[in-house]
mmCIF file of C-alpha atoms and ligand atoms in Angstrom:
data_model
loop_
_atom_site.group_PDB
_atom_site.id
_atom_site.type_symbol
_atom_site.label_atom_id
_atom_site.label_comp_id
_atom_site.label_asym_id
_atom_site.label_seq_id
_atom_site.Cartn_x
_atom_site.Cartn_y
_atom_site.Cartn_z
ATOM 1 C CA UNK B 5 83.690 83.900 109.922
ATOM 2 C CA UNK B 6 86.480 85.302 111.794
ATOM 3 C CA UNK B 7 89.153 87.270 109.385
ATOM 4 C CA UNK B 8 92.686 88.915 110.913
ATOM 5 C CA UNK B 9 95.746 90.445 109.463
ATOM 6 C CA UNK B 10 98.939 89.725 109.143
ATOM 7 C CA UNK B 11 100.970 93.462 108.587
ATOM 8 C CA UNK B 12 104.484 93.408 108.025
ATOM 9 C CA UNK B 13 107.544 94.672 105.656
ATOM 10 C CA UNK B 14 108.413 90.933 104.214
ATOM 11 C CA UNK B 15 111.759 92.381 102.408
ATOM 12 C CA UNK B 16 111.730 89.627 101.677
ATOM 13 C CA UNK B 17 109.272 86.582 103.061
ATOM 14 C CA UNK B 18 111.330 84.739 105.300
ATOM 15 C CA UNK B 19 109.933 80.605 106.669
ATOM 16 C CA UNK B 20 109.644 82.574 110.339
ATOM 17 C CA UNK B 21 106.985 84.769 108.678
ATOM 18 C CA UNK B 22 105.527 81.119 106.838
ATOM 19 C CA UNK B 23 105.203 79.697 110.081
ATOM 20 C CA UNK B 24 103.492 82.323 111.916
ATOM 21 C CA UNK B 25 100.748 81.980 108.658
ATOM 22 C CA UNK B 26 100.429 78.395 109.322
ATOM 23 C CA UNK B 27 99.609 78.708 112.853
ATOM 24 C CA UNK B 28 97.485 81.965 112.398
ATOM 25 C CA UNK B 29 95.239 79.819 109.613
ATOM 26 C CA UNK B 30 94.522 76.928 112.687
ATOM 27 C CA UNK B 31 92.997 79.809 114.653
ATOM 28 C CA UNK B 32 90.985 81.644 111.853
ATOM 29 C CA UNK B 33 89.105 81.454 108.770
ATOM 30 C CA UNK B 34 91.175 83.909 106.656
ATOM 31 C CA UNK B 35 94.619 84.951 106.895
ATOM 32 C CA UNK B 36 95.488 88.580 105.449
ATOM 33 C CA UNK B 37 98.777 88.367 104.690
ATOM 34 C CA UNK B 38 99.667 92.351 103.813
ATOM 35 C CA UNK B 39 102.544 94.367 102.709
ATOM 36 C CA UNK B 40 103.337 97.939 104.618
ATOM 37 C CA UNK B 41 104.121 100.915 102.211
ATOM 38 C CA UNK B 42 106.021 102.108 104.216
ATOM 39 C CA UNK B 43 107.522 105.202 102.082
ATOM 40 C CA UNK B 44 109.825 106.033 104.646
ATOM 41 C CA UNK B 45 111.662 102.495 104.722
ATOM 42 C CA UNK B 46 114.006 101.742 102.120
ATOM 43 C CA UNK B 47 113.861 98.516 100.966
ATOM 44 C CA UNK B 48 115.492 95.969 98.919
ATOM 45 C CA UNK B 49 112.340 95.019 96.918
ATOM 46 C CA UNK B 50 109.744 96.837 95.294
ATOM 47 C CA UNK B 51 105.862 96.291 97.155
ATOM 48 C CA UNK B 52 104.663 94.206 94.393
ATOM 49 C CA UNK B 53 107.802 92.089 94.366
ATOM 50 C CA UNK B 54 107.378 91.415 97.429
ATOM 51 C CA UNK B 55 103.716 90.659 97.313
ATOM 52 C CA UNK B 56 104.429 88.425 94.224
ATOM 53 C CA UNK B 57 106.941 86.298 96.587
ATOM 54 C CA UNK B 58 104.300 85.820 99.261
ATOM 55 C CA UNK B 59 101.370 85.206 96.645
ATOM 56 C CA UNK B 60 103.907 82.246 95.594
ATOM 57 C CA UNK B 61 104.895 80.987 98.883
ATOM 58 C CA UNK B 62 101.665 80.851 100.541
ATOM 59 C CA UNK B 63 99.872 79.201 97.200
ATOM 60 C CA UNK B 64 98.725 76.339 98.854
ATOM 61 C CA UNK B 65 97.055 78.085 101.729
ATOM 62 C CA UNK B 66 93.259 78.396 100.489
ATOM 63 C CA UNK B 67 92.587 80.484 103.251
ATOM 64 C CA UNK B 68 95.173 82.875 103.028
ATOM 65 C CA UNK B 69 95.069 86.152 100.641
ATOM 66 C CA UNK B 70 98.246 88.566 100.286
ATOM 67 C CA UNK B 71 97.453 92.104 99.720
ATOM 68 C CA UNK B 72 99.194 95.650 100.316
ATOM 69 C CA UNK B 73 98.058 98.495 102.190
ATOM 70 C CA UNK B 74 98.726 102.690 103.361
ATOM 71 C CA UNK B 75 98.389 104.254 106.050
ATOM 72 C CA UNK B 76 97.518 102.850 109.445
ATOM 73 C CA UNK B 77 97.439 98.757 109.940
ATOM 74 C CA UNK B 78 93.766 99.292 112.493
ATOM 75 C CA UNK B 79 92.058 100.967 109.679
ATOM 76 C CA UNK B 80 93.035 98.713 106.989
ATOM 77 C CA UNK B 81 92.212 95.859 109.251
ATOM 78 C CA UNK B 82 89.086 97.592 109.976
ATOM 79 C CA UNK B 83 88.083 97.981 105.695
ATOM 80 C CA UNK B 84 88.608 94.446 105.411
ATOM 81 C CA UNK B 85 86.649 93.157 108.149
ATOM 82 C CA UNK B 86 89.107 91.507 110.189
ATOM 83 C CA UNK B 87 88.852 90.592 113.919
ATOM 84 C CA UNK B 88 92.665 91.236 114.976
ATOM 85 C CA UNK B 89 95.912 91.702 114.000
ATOM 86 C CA UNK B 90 98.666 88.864 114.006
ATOM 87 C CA UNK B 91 102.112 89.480 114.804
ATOM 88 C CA UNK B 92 105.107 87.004 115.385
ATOM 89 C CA UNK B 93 107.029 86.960 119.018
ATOM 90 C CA UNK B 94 110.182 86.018 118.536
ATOM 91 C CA UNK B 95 112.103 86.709 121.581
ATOM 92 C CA UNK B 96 112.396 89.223 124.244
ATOM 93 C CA UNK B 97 113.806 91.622 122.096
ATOM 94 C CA UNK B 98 110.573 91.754 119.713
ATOM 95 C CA UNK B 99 107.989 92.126 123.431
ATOM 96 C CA UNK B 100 108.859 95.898 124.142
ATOM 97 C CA UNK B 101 107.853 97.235 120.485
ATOM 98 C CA UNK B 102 105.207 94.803 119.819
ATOM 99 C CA UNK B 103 103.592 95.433 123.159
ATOM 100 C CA UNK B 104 103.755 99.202 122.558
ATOM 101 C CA UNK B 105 101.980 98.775 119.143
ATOM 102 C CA UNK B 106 99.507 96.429 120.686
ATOM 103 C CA UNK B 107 98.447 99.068 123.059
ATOM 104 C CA UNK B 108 98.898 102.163 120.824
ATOM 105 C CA UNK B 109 96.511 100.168 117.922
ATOM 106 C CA UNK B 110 94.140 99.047 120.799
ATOM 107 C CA UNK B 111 93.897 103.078 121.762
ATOM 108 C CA UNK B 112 92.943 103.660 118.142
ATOM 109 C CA UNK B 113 90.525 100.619 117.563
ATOM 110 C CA UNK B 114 89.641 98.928 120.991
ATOM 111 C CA UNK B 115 87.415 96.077 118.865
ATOM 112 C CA UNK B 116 90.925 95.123 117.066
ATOM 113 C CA UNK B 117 92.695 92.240 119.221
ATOM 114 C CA UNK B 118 96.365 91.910 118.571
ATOM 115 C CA UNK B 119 97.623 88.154 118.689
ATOM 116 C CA UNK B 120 101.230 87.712 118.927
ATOM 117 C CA UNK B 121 101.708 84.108 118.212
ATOM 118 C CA UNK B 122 105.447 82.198 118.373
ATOM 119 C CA UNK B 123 107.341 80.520 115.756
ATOM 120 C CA UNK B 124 108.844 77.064 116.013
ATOM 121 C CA UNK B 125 112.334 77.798 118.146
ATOM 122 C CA UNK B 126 114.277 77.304 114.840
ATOM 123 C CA UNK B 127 112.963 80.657 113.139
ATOM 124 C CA UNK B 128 113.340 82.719 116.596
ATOM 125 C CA UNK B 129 116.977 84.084 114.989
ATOM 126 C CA UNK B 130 115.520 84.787 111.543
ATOM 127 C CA UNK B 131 114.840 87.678 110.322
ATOM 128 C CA UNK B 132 114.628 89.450 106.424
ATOM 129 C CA UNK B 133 117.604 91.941 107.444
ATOM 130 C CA UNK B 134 119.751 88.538 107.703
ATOM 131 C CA UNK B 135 118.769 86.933 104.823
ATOM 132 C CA UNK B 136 119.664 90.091 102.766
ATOM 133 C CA UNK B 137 123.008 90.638 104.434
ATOM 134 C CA UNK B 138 123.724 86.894 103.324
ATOM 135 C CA UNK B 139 122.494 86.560 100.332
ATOM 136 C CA UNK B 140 124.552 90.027 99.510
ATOM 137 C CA UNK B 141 127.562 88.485 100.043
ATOM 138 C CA UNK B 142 126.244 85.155 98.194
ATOM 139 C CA UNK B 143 125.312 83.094 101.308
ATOM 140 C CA UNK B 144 123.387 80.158 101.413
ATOM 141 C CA UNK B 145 119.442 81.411 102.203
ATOM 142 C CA UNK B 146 117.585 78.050 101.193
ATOM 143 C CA UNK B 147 117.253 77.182 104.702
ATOM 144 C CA UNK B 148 115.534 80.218 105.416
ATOM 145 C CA UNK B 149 113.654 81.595 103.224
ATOM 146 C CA UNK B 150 110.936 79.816 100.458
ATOM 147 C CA UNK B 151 112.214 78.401 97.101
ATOM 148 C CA UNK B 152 110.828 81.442 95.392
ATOM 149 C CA UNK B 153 112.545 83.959 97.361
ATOM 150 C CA UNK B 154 116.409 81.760 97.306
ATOM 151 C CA UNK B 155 115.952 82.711 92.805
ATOM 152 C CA UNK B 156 114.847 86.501 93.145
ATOM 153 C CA UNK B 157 117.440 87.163 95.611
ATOM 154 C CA UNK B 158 120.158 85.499 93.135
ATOM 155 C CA UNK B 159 118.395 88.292 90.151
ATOM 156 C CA UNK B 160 118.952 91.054 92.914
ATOM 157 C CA UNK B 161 122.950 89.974 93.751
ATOM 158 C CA UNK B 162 123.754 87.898 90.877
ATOM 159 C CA UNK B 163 125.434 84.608 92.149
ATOM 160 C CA UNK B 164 128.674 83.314 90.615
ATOM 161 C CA UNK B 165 127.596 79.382 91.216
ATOM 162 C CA UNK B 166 124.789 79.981 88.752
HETATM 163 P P1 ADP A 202 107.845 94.788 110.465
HETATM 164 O O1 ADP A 202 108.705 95.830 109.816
HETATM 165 O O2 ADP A 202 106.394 95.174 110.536
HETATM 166 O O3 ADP A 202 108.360 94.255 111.775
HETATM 167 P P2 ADP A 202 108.614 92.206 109.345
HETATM 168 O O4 ADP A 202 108.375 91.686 107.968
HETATM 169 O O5 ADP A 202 110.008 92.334 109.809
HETATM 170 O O6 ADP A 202 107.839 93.584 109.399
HETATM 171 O O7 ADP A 202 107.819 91.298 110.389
HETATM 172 C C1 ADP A 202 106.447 91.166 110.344
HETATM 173 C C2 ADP A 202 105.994 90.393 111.577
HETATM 174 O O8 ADP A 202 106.513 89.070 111.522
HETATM 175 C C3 ADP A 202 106.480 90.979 112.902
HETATM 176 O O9 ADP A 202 105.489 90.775 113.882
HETATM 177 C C4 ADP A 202 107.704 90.175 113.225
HETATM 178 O O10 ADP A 202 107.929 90.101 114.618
HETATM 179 C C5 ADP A 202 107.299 88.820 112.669
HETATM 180 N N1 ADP A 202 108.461 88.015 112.299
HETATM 181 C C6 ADP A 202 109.510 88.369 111.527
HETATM 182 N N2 ADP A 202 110.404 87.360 111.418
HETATM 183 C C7 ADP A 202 109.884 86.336 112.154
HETATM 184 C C8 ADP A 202 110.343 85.023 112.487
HETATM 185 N N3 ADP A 202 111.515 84.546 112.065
HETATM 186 N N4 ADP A 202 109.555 84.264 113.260
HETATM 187 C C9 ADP A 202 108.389 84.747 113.729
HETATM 188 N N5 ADP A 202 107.896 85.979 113.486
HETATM 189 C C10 ADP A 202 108.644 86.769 112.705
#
């Protein structure tokens, strides 16, 4: 039974970060879908806000489990048993940093294989930074982001339509 991880900030879950699941689930028994605490990273919502917006996004993945973790992403991928660590590939602009982690968590933990996997070409502009930044100023997200996520952004801003 071959387990990865998927690390990542999700501030908030964005259908880019969906679709990388949904492929990473075709290749693999389990899915770890888990939140960074990341105390140096402001960010707009709280960890288990944002675990509570995956949890409800990914609901009808049986395979997939949302959790949180400290500390380095090899060793928590190492405590729950998984095989590698997923990542999404966006464009060229994503391949220097994700390379350099790839290589720096393959130093740490040689048995942990990073797969960097691509979205559909419609999520390769998405990312949570632009969903906040139009939601702020009361943009329409539901194209980008999972039903879920369109109502706690409208709490966070407040949205004269209703
Ligand atoms: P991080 O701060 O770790 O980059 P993110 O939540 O921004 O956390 O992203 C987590 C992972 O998902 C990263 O590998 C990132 O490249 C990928 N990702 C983010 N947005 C998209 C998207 N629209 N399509 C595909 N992959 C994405």
């Amino acid at each position: 039974m071959a387990k990865v991880i998927y690390p990542g900030t999700f501030d908030p879950v964005t259908n880019g970060h969906i679709d990388i699941v949904s492929r990473a689930i075709e290749l693999f028994d389990e899915v770890i879908v888990t939140v960074a605490r990341n105390p140096g990273k402001t960010s707009l919502f709280t960890i288990e806000e944002r675990v509570e917006m995956l949890k409800e996004s990914l609901k009808d993945y049986e395979r997939v489990v949302v959790d949180s973790f400290d500390g380095l992403v090899v060793n928590h991928a190492k405590q729950v048993g998984a095989v590698g660590i997923i990542r999404g590939l966006r464009a060229i602009s994503d391949f220097e940093y994700e390379f350099q982690m790839a290589l720096m968590n393959r130093k740490l933990a040689g048995e942990i294989t990073t797969i960097l996997l691509m979205p559909h070409a419609r999520y390769t502009y998405l990312n949570s930074t632009i969903v906040r930044n139009l939601a702020q100023f009361q943009g329409d997200v539901s194209e980008f982001v999972p039903p879920i996520v369109v109502e706690k952004l409208k709490l966070k801003f407040g949205n004269k339509e209703g």
